């Protein structure tokens, strides 16, 4: 639909390039607000981290009561197997065993740090915690649409326990106090 001043409202988020072109970078419905008021484009962050050879798929999530984002990632099985061949104690392990190995998480985290620095992500856009999952997102397991787009609400429900674990403790606390959705809901009803 066109607005009175001639702009097309498509639901997309755009960025003007240095050459004066409009580049579509996200969908409006895939943007969320963090506790400190910053708006985050999940697909932008997923695109940055998705450039890692370690990562096959990524789901970035932000809670409006937390000040940071977390991620669920599926490592690239072939790359991880090749990388593990040169790592003592990891050779010959299954994909599920590699995904659970602390050495793998440390290597992925180091790679993520270099990628986020190179991409110039803002502090609130940097993934502060992540969970490694050993099954690809697919239409068969209900996490992707037939056109291979992530079903975010279903992914949130599927990975609720992992996301809650990532946010447990002090990760993403606001002003030094742990804020949980259940505690906030209980306070609101009291």
Coordinates of C-alpha atoms in Angstrom, one line a residue:
X1 CA 0.0 0.0 0.0
X2 CA 1.2 3.5 -0.8
X3 CA 1.3 6.2 1.8
X4 CA 0.1 9.8 1.2
X5 CA 3.7 10.8 0.6
X6 CA 4.4 8.1 -2.0
X7 CA 6.2 5.4 0.1
X8 CA 5.4 1.7 -0.4
X9 CA 4.7 -0.1 2.9
X10 CA 5.8 -3.7 2.2
X11 CA 6.7 -4.8 5.7
X12 CA 10.4 -4.9 4.7
X13 CA 13.2 -3.1 6.5
X14 CA 15.6 -1.3 4.1
X15 CA 19.0 0.3 4.2
X16 CA 20.2 3.1 1.9
X17 CA 23.5 2.1 0.4
X18 CA 26.4 4.5 -0.3
X19 CA 25.4 4.4 -4.0
X20 CA 21.8 5.6 -3.2
X21 CA 20.1 2.2 -3.7
X22 CA 17.7 0.7 -1.2
X23 CA 18.8 -2.7 0.1
X24 CA 16.2 -4.9 1.8
X25 CA 17.8 -6.3 4.9
X26 CA 14.9 -7.8 7.0
X27 CA 11.2 -8.1 7.6
X28 CA 9.5 -5.8 10.1
X29 CA 7.9 -8.8 11.9
X30 CA 11.4 -10.2 12.5
X31 CA 12.5 -7.3 14.7
X32 CA 12.2 -7.3 18.4
X33 CA 13.0 -4.9 21.3
X34 CA 15.4 -5.7 24.1
X35 CA 15.1 -4.5 27.7
X36 CA 17.2 -1.4 27.2
X37 CA 15.0 -0.3 24.3
X38 CA 17.2 -1.3 21.4
X39 CA 15.5 -2.8 18.3
X40 CA 17.2 -5.9 16.9
X41 CA 16.9 -7.4 13.5
X42 CA 17.3 -11.2 14.0
X43 CA 17.9 -12.0 10.4
X44 CA 20.7 -9.5 10.1
X45 CA 22.5 -11.1 13.0
X46 CA 21.7 -14.6 11.7
X47 CA 23.3 -13.6 8.4
X48 CA 26.4 -12.3 10.0
X49 CA 27.0 -15.4 12.2
X50 CA 25.8 -17.7 9.4
X51 CA 28.9 -16.8 7.5
X52 CA 30.9 -19.0 9.8
X53 CA 32.1 -22.3 8.3
X54 CA 31.1 -23.9 11.6
X55 CA 27.5 -22.9 11.4
X56 CA 24.9 -24.6 9.2
X57 CA 21.8 -22.9 10.7
X58 CA 21.1 -20.4 13.4
X59 CA 18.1 -19.0 15.2
X60 CA 18.7 -15.8 17.1
X61 CA 16.2 -14.9 19.9
X62 CA 15.8 -11.9 22.1
X63 CA 13.7 -11.5 25.2
X64 CA 12.1 -8.1 25.8
X65 CA 13.0 -8.5 29.5
X66 CA 16.7 -9.2 28.8
X67 CA 19.4 -6.9 27.4
X68 CA 21.1 -9.4 25.0
X69 CA 20.3 -12.0 22.4
X70 CA 21.0 -15.7 22.5
X71 CA 21.1 -18.3 19.7
X72 CA 20.3 -21.9 18.9
X73 CA 22.8 -23.1 16.3
X74 CA 23.3 -26.3 14.3
X75 CA 26.9 -26.8 13.3
X76 CA 27.9 -27.8 9.8
X77 CA 28.4 -31.6 10.1
X78 CA 30.9 -31.9 7.3
X79 CA 33.0 -28.9 8.4
X80 CA 32.9 -30.0 12.0
X81 CA 34.0 -33.6 11.1
X82 CA 37.0 -32.3 9.1
X83 CA 37.9 -29.8 11.8
X84 CA 37.7 -32.5 14.5
X85 CA 40.2 -34.7 12.6
X86 CA 43.0 -32.4 13.7
X87 CA 41.9 -32.0 17.3
X88 CA 43.2 -34.4 20.0
X89 CA 40.4 -36.3 21.7
X90 CA 37.8 -35.5 19.1
X91 CA 38.8 -37.7 16.2
X92 CA 36.3 -40.5 15.5
X93 CA 33.5 -39.0 17.5
X94 CA 29.9 -38.9 16.2
X95 CA 28.3 -35.7 15.2
X96 CA 26.2 -35.7 18.4
X97 CA 29.3 -36.3 20.5
X98 CA 31.1 -33.4 18.7
X99 CA 28.2 -31.0 19.3
X100 CA 28.2 -31.8 23.0
X101 CA 32.0 -31.4 23.3
X102 CA 33.2 -28.2 25.2
X103 CA 36.1 -27.9 22.7
X104 CA 33.7 -27.5 19.8
X105 CA 31.7 -24.8 21.7
X106 CA 34.9 -22.9 22.5
X107 CA 36.1 -23.1 18.8
X108 CA 32.7 -21.9 17.6
X109 CA 32.7 -19.1 20.2
X110 CA 36.2 -17.9 19.1
X111 CA 35.1 -17.9 15.4
X112 CA 31.9 -16.0 16.3
X113 CA 34.0 -13.3 18.1
X114 CA 36.1 -12.7 15.1
X115 CA 33.1 -12.6 12.8
X116 CA 31.1 -10.2 15.0
X117 CA 34.2 -7.9 15.2
X118 CA 34.7 -7.9 11.4
X119 CA 31.0 -7.2 10.8
X120 CA 31.0 -4.3 13.3
X121 CA 28.0 -5.6 15.3
X122 CA 26.8 -3.4 18.1
X123 CA 27.1 -4.8 21.7
X124 CA 23.4 -5.5 21.9
X125 CA 23.5 -7.4 18.6
X126 CA 26.3 -9.8 19.7
X127 CA 25.1 -13.2 20.8
X128 CA 26.0 -13.6 24.5
X129 CA 25.1 -17.3 24.8
X130 CA 24.3 -20.1 22.4
X131 CA 23.2 -23.7 22.4
X132 CA 24.4 -26.2 19.9
X133 CA 21.7 -28.5 18.4
X134 CA 22.5 -31.7 16.4
X135 CA 19.5 -31.8 14.1
X136 CA 19.0 -29.4 11.1
X137 CA 15.9 -27.3 11.1
X138 CA 13.6 -28.7 8.4
X139 CA 10.0 -28.6 7.2
X140 CA 9.7 -32.2 8.5
X141 CA 10.5 -31.3 12.1
X142 CA 8.2 -28.2 11.8
X143 CA 10.9 -25.6 12.2
X144 CA 10.9 -24.4 8.5
X145 CA 8.2 -23.4 6.1
X146 CA 8.0 -25.2 2.7
X147 CA 10.0 -22.2 1.4
X148 CA 12.8 -22.8 4.0
X149 CA 12.0 -19.8 6.2
X150 CA 12.4 -20.3 10.0
X151 CA 9.1 -20.6 11.9
X152 CA 10.2 -18.3 14.8
X153 CA 7.3 -19.0 17.2
X154 CA 7.7 -22.7 16.8
X155 CA 11.4 -22.5 17.2
X156 CA 10.9 -20.5 20.4
X157 CA 8.6 -23.2 21.7
X158 CA 10.8 -26.1 20.6
X159 CA 13.9 -24.6 22.2
X160 CA 12.3 -23.0 25.2
X161 CA 14.2 -25.1 27.7
X162 CA 17.6 -24.3 26.0
X163 CA 16.7 -20.6 25.8
X164 CA 15.7 -20.5 29.4
X165 CA 18.9 -22.2 30.4
X166 CA 20.9 -19.6 28.3
X167 CA 19.2 -16.8 30.1
X168 CA 19.5 -18.4 33.6
X169 CA 22.0 -16.8 35.9
X170 CA 23.2 -13.4 35.1
X171 CA 23.1 -13.4 31.3
X172 CA 21.0 -10.5 30.0
X173 CA 20.1 -9.2 33.4
X174 CA 18.7 -5.7 33.5
X175 CA 20.5 -3.3 35.9
X176 CA 22.1 -6.2 37.8
X177 CA 18.8 -7.8 38.7
X178 CA 17.6 -11.1 37.2
X179 CA 14.3 -10.6 35.4
X180 CA 12.4 -13.6 34.3
X181 CA 9.1 -13.7 32.4
X182 CA 7.5 -15.8 35.1
X183 CA 8.6 -13.5 37.9
X184 CA 7.4 -10.5 35.9
X185 CA 4.1 -12.1 35.2
X186 CA 3.7 -13.1 38.9
X187 CA 4.5 -9.5 40.0
X188 CA 2.0 -8.1 37.4
X189 CA -0.8 -10.2 38.7
X190 CA 0.0 -9.6 42.4

